[in-house]
Amino acid sequence: MIEKFSTLYSTAAALEIENIDTDQIIPARFLKATTREGFGEKAFYDWRYDDKGKIREDFPVEEDRWSSSKILVAGKNFGCGSSREHAAWAIYGAGFRVVVSSFFADIFRNNALNNGLLPVRVSDDFLNAIFERVKSNPDTRLIVNLEEQTIKIEGTDMCEEFEVSAYKKECLINGYDDIDYLVSIRDEIEKYENDRK
Amino acid sequence: MNTLFDKIWDAHTVKTIAEGTCVLYIDRQYIHEVTSPQAFAGIKKRGVGVFRPSQITASPDHNVPTLNQHLPPTDLLSVSQLEALATNCRENDIEIFAVGTPRNGIVHVVGPETGLTQPGMTIVCGDSHTSTHGAMGAVAFGVGTSEVEMVLASQCIMQTKPRSMRINIDGELKKGVCSKDIILHIISRLGTGGGTGYFVEFAGSAIRSLSMEARMTICNMSIEMGARGGMIAPDEVTFEYLRGREFAPKGQEWDAAVERWKMLKSDDDAIFDREEYFCASDIEPMVTYGTNPGMGVPVNGHIPHIDEVEESSRASFEKALDYMGFASGEPMVGKKIDYVFLGSCTNGRIEDLRLFASYVKGRRKHPKVTAWIVPGSRQVARMAREEGIEETLREAGFEMREPGCSACLAMNGDTIPQGAYCLSTSNRNFEGRQGVGARTILCGPLVAAAAAIEGVITIPEV
């Protein structure tokens, strides 16, 4: 089971950087765990912390904002590179439930959806509008409505629709996951195996 | 009028549910120690067993030391992952090519060389470079751990069918240009997101002229342009490569299999969602200058000037150059190198070692360069020894290590120090990929060999 998702109001942590790869989201040296827990505090570790483990001042998001926001907004081609699902676990573990970008890498998008983390793809213009708005007022909230498939910028009339497959939408709203479903159709899978022999 | 990709995908679709989401049957899953433990824990928690253990093969690779493999690793976290893989395989009746045994190596090197990977298959692994296996005419792609768990539980995954793209590369390659240069050239043109949403078929006379292993290097890096996977239609090169390999069909079964595999090609009138064309003779030996694989230029070229970069990408471009310690407009030739890494699922095969050795033979490694030569598998290491490659390397001042992913992602302790420059035949030059603050420059085996000799980036003499 994944956590159910409906509507989310939250401020945003904005990373105005393109092509953020999964090695930045969670560096490989942190991949040695055998459970899904504990990755949240390691998210973007080398960008957030210096070599002594102190918070870096040049990280674009303040610590309070980072820990209180449930929406991460990032430049285009987010999540490229390695297929490590640990990237989705890290972002989810850091408290985010939505990632907004104008373009997502395929594997990251699948991994996110399989963990109840909603990737919201918006236009370049809308993404820039979010960045500008958050820059001028970091308290700006975004409203993500999965049922309606819309994202709004609070205090403006800016709203965009986003795409999500009907199947994944149902899974997220109800907290279903694919594995339960696949196990339930093992008979059909076995029939497929026999038919193609 | 179907593409090769369509034919294989459709034949493996058990059923389609809402809006094109498919239940896709997977013929073979490879697993390794880093992305599988949570998947095994998942099925255990659900009380579900592994559905088809004989279609799964494990090879520990990411975390294994490349020195003294007969001793236990000193990193306890690595040990716990390696032990978890061994236990999970034992409990679930899954074959494992254990560290130190003759079949062990990087999953994407081992799969083809043992003949487990075959044309027409669907193949997944919790590793984005699973696209490598597409070189043999398979639909192969990387997946996350939840998807690894799906395959453990049902031998299927839920997927939306990607769009299709064909990349045609025709003409003759210049001397000294290898397949790594082809794929770095393509990614530098299409960008790291240029293939996102697509499954790519590589075609054209230049592709046909390549050996099986050279084709693997190209398909391996299709993920670096964002593509779901890359593939090449099987032909005589493929069949010759597979013939006689341990898990390849034998006797009459072999003949029947080849007849079947010969049908695996895109129809002449197949329509792709997108086609791209490249001229092989335009391609030069390549290197990267930045922090993603799309930031590539010919070795004899220069880093773009800031005004040549799209305005929206300038911030990322400057961030990358700042990390690399380079300035816009600089030439790449003459840049000082501290480390050279030959290896990985991209360039850790026997042909790569042969190419590297042919260049350094009779020359001497530059004294200030640290070079790590890491074969992709035990079998590659054995061949290198038998063919005298190891000796050639030793005479030139190089040491061959034991197989594993090694410095490609530096999980096993093979870490490039902060600020050092590494000319690497691997696949990713992301910030910190080879160690915190490490600066990675991607290239093929020949460019790596030339730099290892000269101590600076140089155009290989061929």
XYZ file of C-alpha atoms in Angstrom:
659
model
C 0.000 0.000 0.000
C 1.141 3.535 -0.705
C -0.115 6.652 1.059
C -3.378 8.015 -0.349
C -3.203 11.311 -2.188
C -5.945 13.843 -2.847
C -5.268 17.581 -2.625
C -2.139 19.242 -1.337
C -1.625 22.852 -0.212
C 1.958 23.666 0.515
C 4.784 26.100 0.154
C 7.482 25.008 -2.256
C 11.178 24.274 -2.059
C 12.518 25.654 -5.330
C 15.662 24.339 -7.025
C 16.019 26.362 -10.201
C 18.512 23.944 -11.748
C 18.113 21.868 -14.922
C 19.044 18.207 -15.421
C 19.139 17.295 -11.742
C 20.312 13.691 -11.832
C 19.651 10.975 -9.287
C 23.300 11.020 -8.168
C 22.620 14.545 -6.831
C 19.328 13.506 -5.271
C 21.025 10.638 -3.444
C 24.769 10.025 -3.903
C 25.795 6.407 -4.537
C 27.701 6.048 -1.273
C 24.385 6.235 0.591
C 22.868 3.339 -1.326
C 24.213 0.633 0.944
C 21.118 0.212 3.080
C 18.912 -2.841 2.792
C 15.704 -1.083 3.857
C 13.742 1.830 2.371
C 14.088 4.040 5.441
C 16.561 6.763 6.335
C 17.169 8.252 2.890
C 15.260 11.506 3.544
C 18.023 13.157 5.540
C 20.525 12.246 2.816
C 18.530 13.894 0.013
C 20.746 16.257 -2.036
C 23.429 15.631 0.560
C 26.418 17.014 -1.332
C 24.514 20.149 -2.271
C 23.096 20.697 1.215
C 26.082 19.827 3.390
C 29.793 20.604 3.290
C 32.505 18.029 3.878
C 32.200 18.563 7.637
C 28.484 17.832 7.580
C 27.507 21.488 8.120
C 24.618 23.011 6.147
C 26.011 24.880 3.140
C 24.965 28.472 2.820
C 24.857 28.320 -0.952
C 22.083 25.707 -1.041
C 19.174 27.585 -2.597
C 16.519 26.493 -0.092
C 16.588 27.543 3.561
C 16.481 24.726 6.069
C 13.055 25.681 7.493
C 11.552 25.880 4.043
C 13.131 22.553 3.121
C 11.668 20.751 6.093
C 8.219 22.358 6.003
C 7.461 22.223 2.263
C 5.728 19.256 0.740
C 6.307 20.368 -2.841
C 9.685 20.338 -4.557
C 9.985 22.448 -7.697
C 12.945 21.893 -10.005
C 14.258 22.721 -13.472
C 13.595 20.612 -16.532
C 14.727 16.990 -17.004
C 14.456 16.208 -13.328
C 15.621 12.765 -12.161
C 17.798 11.792 -15.104
C 20.538 9.190 -14.771
C 20.561 6.143 -12.539
C 17.396 4.105 -11.980
C 17.924 4.094 -8.205
C 14.515 4.196 -6.544
C 16.389 5.509 -3.521
C 16.016 8.933 -5.201
C 12.240 8.737 -4.867
C 12.586 7.371 -1.313
C 14.924 10.241 -0.403
C 12.586 12.942 -1.703
C 9.580 11.291 -0.104
C 11.546 10.721 3.083
C 12.478 14.410 3.176
C 8.746 15.140 3.427
C 7.833 15.923 -0.165
C 4.678 14.518 -1.756
C 4.859 16.337 -5.103
C 7.699 17.189 -7.467
C 7.018 19.861 -10.078
C 9.156 20.234 -13.183
C 8.702 20.947 -16.882
C 10.203 17.565 -17.809
C 10.867 14.301 -15.953
C 13.142 11.389 -16.738
C 11.094 8.234 -17.376
C 12.458 5.910 -14.710
C 12.319 8.537 -11.978
C 8.705 9.303 -12.855
C 7.764 5.626 -12.572
C 9.669 5.225 -9.328
C 7.986 8.301 -7.864
C 4.509 7.090 -8.776
C 5.240 3.673 -7.295
C 5.960 5.375 -3.977
C 3.080 7.818 -3.728
C 5.210 10.773 -4.812
C 3.335 12.681 -7.513
C 5.369 14.078 -10.429
C 3.573 17.122 -11.852
C 4.737 18.187 -15.280
C 3.987 21.807 -16.121
C 4.879 24.070 -19.044
C 8.188 25.955 -19.046
C 6.267 29.210 -18.617
C 4.315 27.934 -15.647
C 7.488 26.584 -14.078
C 9.175 29.967 -14.493
C 6.130 31.652 -12.987
C 6.429 29.414 -9.906
C 10.140 30.168 -9.581
C 9.537 33.927 -9.842
C 6.635 33.888 -7.441
C 8.492 31.810 -4.850
C 11.553 34.013 -5.201
C 9.558 37.188 -4.534
C 7.457 35.592 -1.801
C 8.752 32.312 -0.353
C 5.491 31.870 1.574
C 3.571 31.402 -1.663
C 1.622 28.191 -1.594
C 0.863 25.863 -4.473
C -2.325 23.849 -4.652
C -2.135 20.452 -6.303
C -5.468 18.736 -6.907
C -5.049 15.179 -8.187
C -8.769 14.564 -8.732
C -9.011 17.587 -11.054
C -5.401 17.176 -12.245
C -4.676 20.856 -11.673
C -1.912 22.890 -10.084
C -2.545 26.474 -8.946
C -0.329 29.238 -7.638
C -2.008 30.769 -4.597
C -2.757 34.473 -4.814
C -2.799 34.430 -8.618
C -5.224 33.167 -11.207
C -2.515 30.924 -12.607
C -3.598 27.353 -12.987
C -2.482 24.512 -15.220
C -3.729 21.015 -15.850
C -1.300 18.149 -15.650
C -1.324 14.611 -16.999
C -1.346 11.394 -15.033
C -2.456 8.014 -16.348
C -5.948 7.019 -15.301
C -4.559 3.842 -13.786
C -1.886 5.588 -11.707
C -4.344 8.239 -10.618
C -6.665 5.591 -9.255
C -3.751 3.913 -7.495
C -2.662 7.161 -5.845
C -6.134 8.215 -4.783
C -6.853 4.810 -3.265
C -3.371 3.947 -2.068
C -3.186 0.809 -4.256
C 0.093 -0.519 -5.547
C 0.898 -2.532 -8.665
C 2.344 -5.535 -6.902
C -0.914 -6.529 -5.212
C -2.613 -6.306 -8.582
C 0.042 -8.367 -10.396
C -0.036 -11.067 -7.746
C -3.825 -11.210 -8.122
C -3.522 -12.011 -11.847
C -0.867 -14.736 -11.559
C -3.317 -17.199 -13.178
C -3.595 -15.005 -16.256
C 0.185 -14.687 -16.393
C 0.562 -18.441 -16.209
C -1.957 -18.821 -19.019
C 0.086 -16.380 -21.112
C 3.194 -18.487 -20.457
C 1.441 -21.671 -21.540
C -0.111 -20.089 -24.629
C 3.185 -18.923 -26.043
C 4.971 -22.219 -25.593
C 4.524 -2.133 -40.751
C 5.738 -2.760 -37.230
C 8.985 -1.724 -35.642
C 11.205 -4.354 -34.058
C 10.416 -2.807 -30.706
C 6.644 -3.090 -31.333
C 6.967 -6.731 -32.305
C 8.787 -7.743 -29.152
C 6.774 -5.520 -26.830
C 3.414 -6.610 -28.223
C 4.366 -10.285 -28.053
C 5.118 -9.827 -24.351
C 1.992 -7.904 -23.433
C -0.080 -10.144 -21.185
C -2.899 -7.605 -21.101
C -3.519 -3.906 -21.446
C -5.401 -2.016 -18.775
C -6.512 1.603 -18.626
C -5.035 3.997 -21.222
C -2.173 1.924 -22.510
C -0.806 0.723 -19.180
C 0.424 -2.796 -19.988
C 1.180 -5.878 -17.976
C 4.465 -6.731 -19.661
C 5.954 -10.205 -19.346
C 9.672 -10.277 -18.576
C 11.730 -13.175 -19.908
C 14.775 -12.477 -17.785
C 15.584 -10.353 -14.781
C 19.132 -9.647 -13.638
C 19.646 -8.564 -10.065
C 22.543 -7.138 -8.080
C 23.081 -6.285 -4.442
C 22.171 -2.584 -4.379
C 18.652 -2.378 -5.812
C 17.252 -5.764 -4.825
C 17.232 -6.127 -0.996
C 14.164 -3.917 -0.518
C 12.360 -5.843 -3.271
C 12.969 -9.168 -1.537
C 11.904 -7.628 1.778
C 8.754 -6.421 0.013
C 7.614 -9.821 -1.247
C 8.477 -11.385 2.081
C 6.289 -8.850 3.887
C 3.449 -9.619 1.479
C 3.917 -13.328 2.042
C 4.504 -13.913 -1.663
C 7.218 -16.171 -3.096
C 9.356 -15.593 -6.178
C 7.150 -16.563 -9.130
C 9.784 -17.738 -11.664
C 13.182 -18.068 -9.968
C 14.780 -19.812 -12.974
C 14.307 -16.638 -15.031
C 16.313 -14.533 -12.592
C 20.105 -14.360 -12.353
C 22.144 -12.491 -9.771
C 25.663 -11.129 -9.983
C 27.064 -8.914 -7.228
C 28.958 -6.050 -8.876
C 28.368 -2.523 -7.510
C 29.918 -2.967 -4.080
C 32.664 -5.476 -4.701
C 36.291 -4.527 -4.082
C 38.562 -4.692 -7.130
C 41.586 -5.728 -5.097
C 41.865 -8.874 -2.954
C 38.451 -10.259 -3.748
C 39.343 -13.443 -1.938
C 39.233 -11.455 1.327
C 35.960 -10.170 2.802
C 35.316 -6.461 2.027
C 36.256 -4.139 4.863
C 33.177 -1.950 4.489
C 30.534 -3.515 6.722
C 27.617 -1.904 4.902
C 28.819 -3.424 1.640
C 29.174 -6.758 3.355
C 25.594 -6.608 4.606
C 24.284 -5.888 1.094
C 26.364 -8.652 -0.445
C 25.242 -11.078 2.227
C 21.617 -10.048 1.771
C 21.881 -10.865 -1.948
C 23.420 -14.251 -1.240
C 20.757 -15.072 1.354
C 17.878 -13.875 -0.813
C 19.105 -15.969 -3.729
C 19.575 -19.044 -1.581
C 16.157 -18.726 0.060
C 14.429 -18.197 -3.264
C 16.331 -20.664 -5.426
C 17.874 -17.988 -7.662
C 21.187 -18.630 -9.381
C 23.958 -16.302 -8.245
C 27.348 -15.749 -9.870
C 29.154 -15.156 -6.583
C 32.165 -12.861 -6.201
C 35.364 -14.645 -7.134
C 33.643 -17.391 -9.166
C 34.306 -17.706 -12.924
C 30.983 -16.212 -14.088
C 30.963 -13.193 -11.767
C 31.105 -9.675 -13.112
C 29.025 -6.626 -13.945
C 25.507 -7.876 -14.743
C 25.519 -6.150 -18.124
C 28.800 -7.769 -19.098
C 27.919 -11.192 -17.716
C 24.434 -11.458 -19.278
C 25.604 -11.315 -22.900
C 28.889 -13.178 -22.428
C 27.226 -16.207 -20.810
C 24.555 -16.272 -23.523
C 21.734 -15.614 -21.037
C 20.785 -12.513 -23.000
C 19.245 -13.487 -26.340
C 17.459 -11.764 -29.208
C 13.734 -11.171 -28.866
C 13.716 -11.273 -25.069
C 12.327 -8.759 -22.634
C 14.928 -8.068 -19.955
C 14.933 -5.834 -16.887
C 17.306 -5.097 -14.055
C 17.300 -2.550 -11.265
C 19.970 -0.616 -13.092
C 19.553 1.969 -15.810
C 22.312 0.476 -17.997
C 20.204 -2.607 -18.630
C 19.740 -1.003 -22.051
C 23.104 -2.643 -22.877
C 21.376 -5.961 -23.616
C 19.353 -4.266 -26.372
C 22.434 -4.569 -28.581
C 21.487 -8.227 -29.046
C 18.000 -7.409 -30.279
C 16.269 -7.586 -26.911
C 13.889 -5.087 -25.322
C 15.924 -4.347 -22.213
C 15.567 -1.473 -19.789
C 16.344 -0.333 -16.281
C 13.714 -0.325 -13.566
C 13.332 0.791 -9.972
C 13.172 -1.445 -6.940
C 9.354 -1.528 -6.821
C 9.479 -2.884 -10.358
C 12.150 -5.417 -9.383
C 9.659 -6.536 -6.746
C 6.878 -6.762 -9.350
C 9.002 -9.112 -11.433
C 9.980 -11.196 -8.416
C 6.300 -11.514 -7.542
C 4.811 -12.066 -10.991
C 7.516 -12.086 -13.719
C 5.672 -9.018 -15.062
C 5.764 -5.259 -14.674
C 3.252 -2.523 -15.239
C 4.477 -0.216 -17.982
C 3.219 2.369 -20.386
C 4.499 1.668 -23.864
C 7.134 4.225 -24.856
C 7.150 5.901 -28.267
C 9.585 4.679 -30.885
C 12.594 6.442 -32.333
C 15.112 5.255 -34.904
C 18.583 6.717 -34.963
C 20.260 6.070 -38.302
C 24.017 6.311 -38.561
C 25.276 5.759 -42.074
C 28.656 5.990 -43.724
C 32.143 5.078 -42.671
C 33.778 5.923 -39.381
C 37.079 7.766 -39.377
C 40.120 5.893 -38.205
C 40.470 6.019 -34.425
C 36.759 6.621 -33.840
C 35.129 3.957 -31.668
C 31.570 3.229 -30.660
C 31.867 5.301 -27.477
C 32.573 8.310 -29.668
C 29.437 7.577 -31.711
C 27.166 7.568 -28.690
C 28.835 10.593 -27.042
C 28.428 12.436 -30.340
C 24.730 11.532 -30.539
C 24.049 12.528 -26.918
C 25.905 15.821 -27.388
C 23.495 16.588 -30.242
C 20.233 15.306 -28.763
C 20.864 16.251 -25.112
C 20.376 14.257 -21.913
C 16.592 14.486 -22.210
C 16.466 14.112 -25.999
C 15.365 10.496 -25.908
C 13.059 10.679 -22.899
C 9.770 8.900 -23.569
C 11.246 6.897 -26.451
C 12.647 3.462 -27.044
C 15.427 3.779 -29.610
C 16.457 1.452 -32.413
C 19.966 2.162 -33.703
C 20.301 1.390 -37.393
C 22.326 2.203 -40.473
C 25.493 0.960 -42.142
C 27.821 2.302 -39.448
C 25.936 0.339 -36.789
C 25.919 -2.828 -38.920
C 29.694 -2.577 -39.280
C 30.240 -2.672 -35.515
C 31.174 -5.728 -33.474
C 28.730 -7.068 -30.882
C 30.615 -5.507 -27.998
C 30.886 -2.136 -29.725
C 27.112 -2.210 -30.222
C 26.686 -2.852 -26.491
C 28.555 0.363 -25.674
C 26.074 2.319 -27.801
C 22.931 0.732 -26.378
C 24.413 0.976 -22.874
C 24.410 4.764 -23.039
C 20.970 5.234 -24.609
C 19.745 6.002 -21.088
C 22.163 8.960 -21.016
C 19.954 10.727 -23.551
C 16.953 9.772 -21.444
C 15.749 6.946 -23.710
C 13.880 4.095 -22.053
C 16.201 1.732 -23.869
C 18.164 1.196 -27.054
C 18.304 -1.786 -29.363
C 19.865 -3.101 -32.546
C 18.261 -5.703 -34.800
C 20.094 -9.018 -34.545
C 22.163 -10.167 -37.529
C 25.047 -12.530 -38.323
C 27.296 -10.557 -35.960
C 24.843 -11.279 -33.145
C 24.472 -14.962 -34.003
C 28.225 -15.474 -34.307
C 28.732 -13.798 -30.945
C 26.145 -16.031 -29.263
C 27.064 -19.321 -30.891
C 28.513 -21.792 -28.396
C 28.063 -19.575 -25.333
C 27.148 -21.411 -22.176
C 23.421 -20.618 -21.990
C 22.791 -20.194 -25.718
C 20.645 -22.869 -27.361
C 22.543 -25.859 -28.751
C 22.161 -28.234 -31.723
C 18.739 -28.268 -33.382
C 17.456 -25.776 -30.872
C 20.163 -23.378 -31.984
C 19.178 -23.695 -35.654
C 15.531 -23.120 -34.816
C 16.409 -20.141 -32.638
C 18.480 -18.501 -35.379
C 15.611 -18.923 -37.861
C 13.323 -17.209 -35.352
C 15.819 -14.454 -34.583
C 16.290 -13.663 -38.276
C 12.678 -12.437 -38.311
C 13.481 -9.851 -35.648
C 13.713 -6.616 -37.582
C 11.638 -3.569 -38.241
C 9.456 -3.920 -41.342
C 10.598 -1.880 -44.335
C 7.502 0.272 -44.056
C 7.615 0.533 -40.249
C 6.734 3.971 -38.984
C 8.683 5.397 -36.074
C 7.366 8.270 -33.987
C 10.660 10.008 -34.641
C 13.755 9.466 -36.784
C 17.191 11.030 -36.423
C 20.051 10.817 -38.913
C 23.778 11.038 -38.351
C 26.699 10.803 -40.721
C 29.413 8.481 -39.408
C 32.201 10.430 -41.079
C 31.263 13.572 -39.074
C 32.144 11.840 -35.808
C 35.456 12.595 -34.089
C 36.993 11.109 -30.938
C 34.981 12.684 -28.112
C 35.361 13.878 -24.532
C 32.986 15.582 -22.136
C 33.752 18.898 -20.463
C 30.805 19.257 -18.093
C 28.656 17.424 -15.583
C 26.278 15.499 -17.770
C 26.947 13.152 -20.699
C 25.365 15.584 -23.155
C 28.179 18.067 -22.538
C 30.519 16.475 -25.044
C 32.861 17.901 -27.687
C 35.448 16.439 -30.062
C 38.829 15.979 -28.368
C 40.263 18.530 -30.769
C 37.367 20.913 -30.086
C 36.744 23.453 -27.392
C 34.270 24.041 -24.585
C 31.384 26.120 -25.951
C 31.502 29.878 -25.460
C 28.779 31.083 -23.134
C 26.979 32.830 -25.996
C 26.770 29.511 -27.879
C 24.692 28.072 -25.022
C 20.913 28.455 -24.935
C 19.939 31.188 -22.535
C 17.793 28.949 -20.327
C 20.712 26.503 -19.919
C 23.404 29.057 -19.088
C 23.031 28.786 -15.317
C 23.479 24.991 -15.486
C 26.362 25.413 -17.933
C 28.181 27.818 -15.641
C 27.525 25.626 -12.606
C 29.034 22.683 -14.508
C 32.151 24.591 -15.593
C 32.603 25.925 -12.077
C 32.489 22.373 -10.731
C 34.923 21.145 -13.392
C 37.319 24.084 -12.929
C 37.092 24.903 -16.647
C 36.373 28.135 -18.482
C 34.060 28.559 -21.447
C 35.801 28.507 -24.815
C 38.869 26.566 -23.625
C 40.355 23.791 -25.781
C 40.216 20.256 -24.337
C 43.591 19.114 -25.667
C 46.342 19.643 -23.105
C 44.171 19.486 -20.013
C 45.972 17.735 -17.184
C 44.709 14.335 -16.039
C 45.209 12.746 -12.613
C 43.341 9.457 -13.016
C 42.369 7.159 -15.860
C 39.606 4.586 -15.412
C 39.141 1.855 -18.005
C 36.173 -0.318 -17.187
C 32.405 -0.372 -16.397
C 29.447 -1.862 -18.250
C 30.132 0.706 -20.958
C 33.778 -0.096 -21.752
C 34.898 -2.991 -19.556
C 34.742 -5.743 -22.181
C 37.604 -7.639 -23.742
C 37.587 -5.539 -26.927
C 37.968 -2.401 -24.821
C 40.952 -3.881 -23.005
C 42.424 -5.001 -26.347
C 42.052 -1.503 -27.786
C 43.591 0.135 -24.737
C 46.448 -2.372 -24.653
C 47.146 -1.988 -28.382
C 47.741 1.717 -27.793
C 49.896 1.502 -24.675
C 51.985 -1.406 -25.992
C 55.586 -0.287 -26.185
C 54.749 2.982 -24.424
C 54.894 3.932 -20.789
C 52.194 5.207 -18.416
C 52.738 8.824 -17.399
C 54.234 8.804 -13.877
C 51.694 11.314 -12.506
C 48.659 9.390 -13.739
C 46.965 6.813 -11.529
C 45.296 4.267 -13.799
C 42.671 1.717 -12.809
C 42.113 -0.998 -15.375
C 39.062 -2.931 -14.248
C 37.768 -5.814 -16.374
C 33.984 -6.086 -16.552
C 33.940 -9.738 -15.532
C 36.046 -12.699 -14.449
C 35.788 -14.016 -17.980
C 37.158 -10.759 -19.404
C 39.990 -10.894 -16.853
C 40.770 -14.486 -17.803
C 40.842 -13.667 -21.516
C 43.036 -10.631 -20.887
C 45.458 -12.862 -19.059
C 45.411 -15.583 -21.725
C 45.813 -13.134 -24.589
C 48.803 -11.462 -22.984
C 46.929 -8.183 -22.486
C 47.624 -8.167 -18.772
C 51.323 -8.554 -19.478
C 51.313 -5.789 -22.092
C 49.592 -3.540 -19.589
C 52.060 -4.445 -16.852
C 55.031 -3.721 -19.093
C 53.561 -0.303 -19.830
C 53.159 0.403 -16.113
C 49.484 -0.499 -15.686
C 47.935 -2.889 -13.192
C 44.809 -4.873 -13.942
C 42.347 -5.136 -11.087
C 39.564 -7.600 -10.366
C 36.094 -7.199 -11.909
C 33.287 -4.932 -10.700
C 31.555 -1.608 -11.304
C 34.424 0.087 -9.473
C 35.032 3.808 -10.070
C 32.040 4.186 -12.387
C 30.002 5.032 -9.312
C 32.652 4.594 -6.621
C 30.477 2.607 -4.223
C 33.192 0.054 -3.557
C 35.895 2.391 -2.328
C 37.491 3.021 -5.752
C 36.989 6.748 -5.262
C 38.544 9.632 -7.170
C 39.728 12.329 -4.719
C 38.138 15.768 -4.434
C 39.160 18.075 -7.253
C 41.091 15.414 -9.200
C 40.475 14.947 -12.922
C 39.569 11.459 -14.077
C 39.425 10.493 -17.716
C 36.862 7.729 -17.518
C 35.477 5.217 -19.996
C 32.317 4.904 -17.886
C 28.953 6.480 -18.639
C 28.272 9.361 -16.255
C 30.135 12.541 -15.424
C 27.627 13.818 -12.881
C 28.883 15.877 -9.959
C 30.317 13.585 -7.315
C 29.666 10.447 -9.349
C 33.208 9.120 -8.886
C 33.660 10.603 -5.413
C 32.793 13.847 -3.629
C 34.215 16.696 -5.704
C 35.724 14.320 -8.292
C 35.838 15.705 -11.832
C 34.934 13.169 -14.495
C 35.702 13.468 -18.194
C 34.054 10.729 -20.259
C 35.759 9.212 -23.275
C 36.420 5.967 -25.128
C 39.283 3.511 -24.489
C 41.645 5.024 -27.088
C 41.391 8.579 -25.799
C 41.828 7.207 -22.264
C 44.942 5.285 -23.329
C 46.494 8.317 -25.003
C 45.902 10.481 -21.922
C 47.298 7.797 -19.618
C 50.540 7.931 -21.593
C 50.787 11.721 -22.000
C 49.306 12.856 -18.684
C 47.126 15.318 -20.556
C 44.161 15.046 -22.916
C 45.566 14.368 -26.321
C 44.413 13.186 -29.735
C 45.288 9.473 -30.012
C 47.820 8.720 -32.755
C 46.331 6.009 -34.935
